[in-house]
Amino acid sequence: MIPSPVHVAVFDTMADWELGYATAHITRPSWQWDPGRFKIVTAGLTPDPITTMGGLRILPDVVLDAVRPQDSAMLILAGGDTWAEDAMAPFRATARRFLEADVPVAAICGATFGLALEGLLDDRRHTSNAAEYLAMSGYAGGRLFDDEPVVIDGALVTGSGVAPVHFAKAIFDVLGIYEPSVAESWFKLYGNRDPAGFFELMAV
């Protein structure tokens, strides 16, 4: 079986901690109902290394221009300090292409601001760090803002920057990484910090 790529956008100032739960457990086969279905593929604007907000250097696997929705299982977008800048326009446009093709996009924190700038939240239920934060983008989707840690609306997942565990579980649910009962045990451990979740996972 050839794994389907889950593309992760990488760029300078990327908020690396927001994706750690998702990328680790997409890659880790433990508890997955069909291990090996997906692989993480990082995509940068250029082939050059980027430096995350945490100081990690990442060499992109591919350039963004080579990423096509039909060849991807999902596009994941982390927050960062640059989403409002013109340099991030190619990432915003790629998200549009994915959603137009009904291929999932998962955006957290500052990436939701980028989607708002692109008009991608005007007609979709969504969340972010705060309603007031997204309002600064001038977007027209404020009526569809839900004050929740994470929101799934069709092919779009949006999350608050302070809810990376909720965000990860939503990604798992959309991709079908775990059986529903296993996903609940996973969240019980990592989201609720309940050790009972660990023993449930060990019994899988």
XYZ file of C-alpha atoms in Angstrom:
204
model
C 0.000 0.000 0.000
C 1.296 3.441 -0.949
C 0.530 5.949 1.831
C -1.540 9.007 0.952
C 0.258 12.283 1.657
C -1.016 14.562 4.385
C 0.574 17.855 3.397
C 1.793 20.161 6.154
C 2.631 23.735 5.184
C 5.988 24.850 6.594
C 7.177 28.458 6.727
C 9.263 30.785 8.873
C 7.568 31.540 12.240
C 5.346 28.443 11.941
C 3.876 27.644 15.365
C 5.351 24.166 15.552
C 3.707 23.098 18.837
C 0.206 23.433 17.390
C 0.701 20.433 15.097
C 2.733 18.091 17.285
C -0.121 15.862 18.429
C -1.526 15.578 14.913
C 1.698 14.853 13.040
C 3.028 12.450 15.669
C -0.073 10.294 15.752
C -0.694 10.354 12.013
C 2.828 8.925 11.694
C 2.715 6.600 14.716
C 0.989 3.305 13.818
C -0.134 2.472 17.364
C -3.918 2.114 17.760
C -4.650 3.020 14.126
C -7.287 0.841 12.503
C -5.274 0.675 9.257
C -1.648 1.690 9.934
C 0.388 3.072 7.068
C -2.487 4.735 5.181
C -0.966 8.214 5.517
C 2.407 9.915 5.609
C 3.372 13.468 6.522
C 4.785 15.492 3.622
C 6.027 19.002 4.375
C 5.510 21.700 1.750
C 7.375 25.012 1.616
C 7.311 27.991 -0.689
C 10.852 27.075 -1.788
C 13.130 24.056 -1.269
C 15.102 26.044 1.316
C 14.934 25.232 5.046
C 12.501 27.171 7.197
C 12.791 28.023 10.880
C 9.775 27.508 13.099
C 8.756 29.777 15.945
C 10.390 27.269 18.278
C 13.700 27.463 16.424
C 13.428 24.119 14.635
C 14.808 23.984 11.102
C 12.731 21.998 8.619
C 13.779 21.107 5.079
C 10.565 20.911 3.017
C 9.869 17.601 1.305
C 8.261 19.364 -1.661
C 7.619 22.878 -2.909
C 4.078 24.175 -2.596
C 3.651 24.538 -6.359
C 3.898 20.760 -6.659
C 1.050 20.086 -4.217
C -2.216 19.121 -5.918
C -5.477 18.374 -4.093
C -6.066 15.193 -6.085
C -2.774 13.797 -4.800
C -3.361 14.662 -1.148
C -5.473 13.448 1.753
C -5.402 16.787 3.604
C -3.659 20.142 3.896
C -2.705 21.171 7.449
C -1.933 24.805 8.243
C -0.358 25.920 11.513
C -0.427 29.395 12.964
C 2.459 31.820 12.667
C 3.321 35.508 12.626
C 3.048 36.027 8.878
C -0.405 34.906 7.746
C -1.526 38.451 6.920
C 1.517 39.090 4.723
C 1.572 38.903 0.937
C 4.238 36.207 1.101
C 1.635 33.791 2.495
C -0.777 34.286 -0.409
C 0.308 31.022 -2.111
C -0.639 29.030 1.004
C -3.996 30.786 1.163
C -4.609 30.072 -2.532
C -3.659 26.421 -2.058
C -6.221 26.124 0.719
C -8.833 27.511 -1.672
C -7.941 24.917 -4.316
C -8.217 22.106 -1.755
C -11.618 23.209 -0.503
C -12.921 23.737 -4.031
C -11.880 20.136 -4.740
C -13.546 18.988 -1.480
C -10.196 17.829 -0.087
C -9.897 18.550 3.648
C -8.073 21.582 5.000
C -7.232 21.883 8.706
C -6.226 25.344 9.951
C -5.398 26.469 13.475
C -4.674 29.809 15.135
C -3.155 32.342 12.730
C -3.892 30.116 9.742
C -7.599 30.746 10.308
C -6.858 34.454 9.866
C -5.264 33.624 6.528
C -8.347 31.678 5.469
C -10.534 34.597 6.539
C -8.477 36.951 4.357
C -8.983 34.564 1.461
C -12.770 34.618 1.966
C -12.844 30.920 2.821
C -14.676 31.421 6.118
C -17.422 33.663 4.782
C -19.798 30.756 4.171
C -18.469 28.019 6.460
C -18.850 27.430 10.180
C -15.518 27.975 11.878
C -13.619 28.901 14.998
C -10.318 30.592 15.799
C -8.578 32.226 18.734
C -11.430 34.721 19.187
C -14.201 36.283 17.139
C -12.585 39.687 17.584
C -9.327 38.362 16.173
C -10.922 37.185 12.933
C -12.983 40.358 12.678
C -9.741 42.294 12.189
C -9.385 40.547 8.827
C -12.469 42.363 7.551
C -14.074 39.083 6.529
C -17.812 38.558 6.097
C -18.203 35.328 8.062
C -18.600 36.570 11.618
C -22.146 35.205 11.863
C -20.733 31.690 11.368
C -18.113 31.912 14.119
C -18.525 29.259 16.842
C -16.764 29.846 20.153
C -15.513 26.269 20.396
C -12.012 24.714 20.579
C -12.495 23.122 17.164
C -15.146 23.149 14.442
C -15.637 20.783 11.512
C -17.727 21.995 8.577
C -17.555 19.613 5.664
C -13.974 19.510 4.416
C -12.835 22.340 6.697
C -11.391 21.934 10.193
C -10.607 25.073 12.193
C -9.118 25.254 15.651
C -8.100 27.644 18.383
C -4.381 28.000 18.963
C -4.823 26.936 22.585
C -6.545 23.663 21.633
C -4.003 21.561 19.728
C -5.368 18.300 21.174
C -8.913 19.067 20.050
C -7.495 20.062 16.667
C -5.575 16.802 16.352
C -8.609 14.681 17.222
C -10.696 16.502 14.617
C -8.011 15.730 12.033
C -8.025 12.062 13.071
C -11.815 11.964 12.791
C -11.818 13.486 9.296
C -9.058 11.158 8.081
C -10.484 8.111 9.861
C -7.214 7.366 11.659
C -8.850 5.567 14.592
C -12.027 3.663 15.269
C -14.439 6.016 17.098
C -14.027 4.300 20.470
C -10.240 4.438 20.147
C -10.387 8.127 19.232
C -12.406 8.756 22.380
C -9.816 6.909 24.495
C -7.050 8.906 22.810
C -8.770 12.168 23.704
C -9.491 10.943 27.207
C -5.735 10.550 27.710
C -4.332 13.545 25.849
C -7.262 15.955 26.082
C -8.762 15.180 29.469
C -5.499 13.967 31.021
C -7.356 10.927 32.338
C -4.995 7.959 32.817
C -7.894 5.606 32.142
C -7.468 6.518 28.493
C -3.950 5.080 28.504
C -5.109 1.683 29.754
C -7.935 1.646 27.229
C -5.436 2.314 24.452
C -3.123 -0.398 25.742
C -5.994 -2.852 25.422
C -6.528 -2.072 21.724
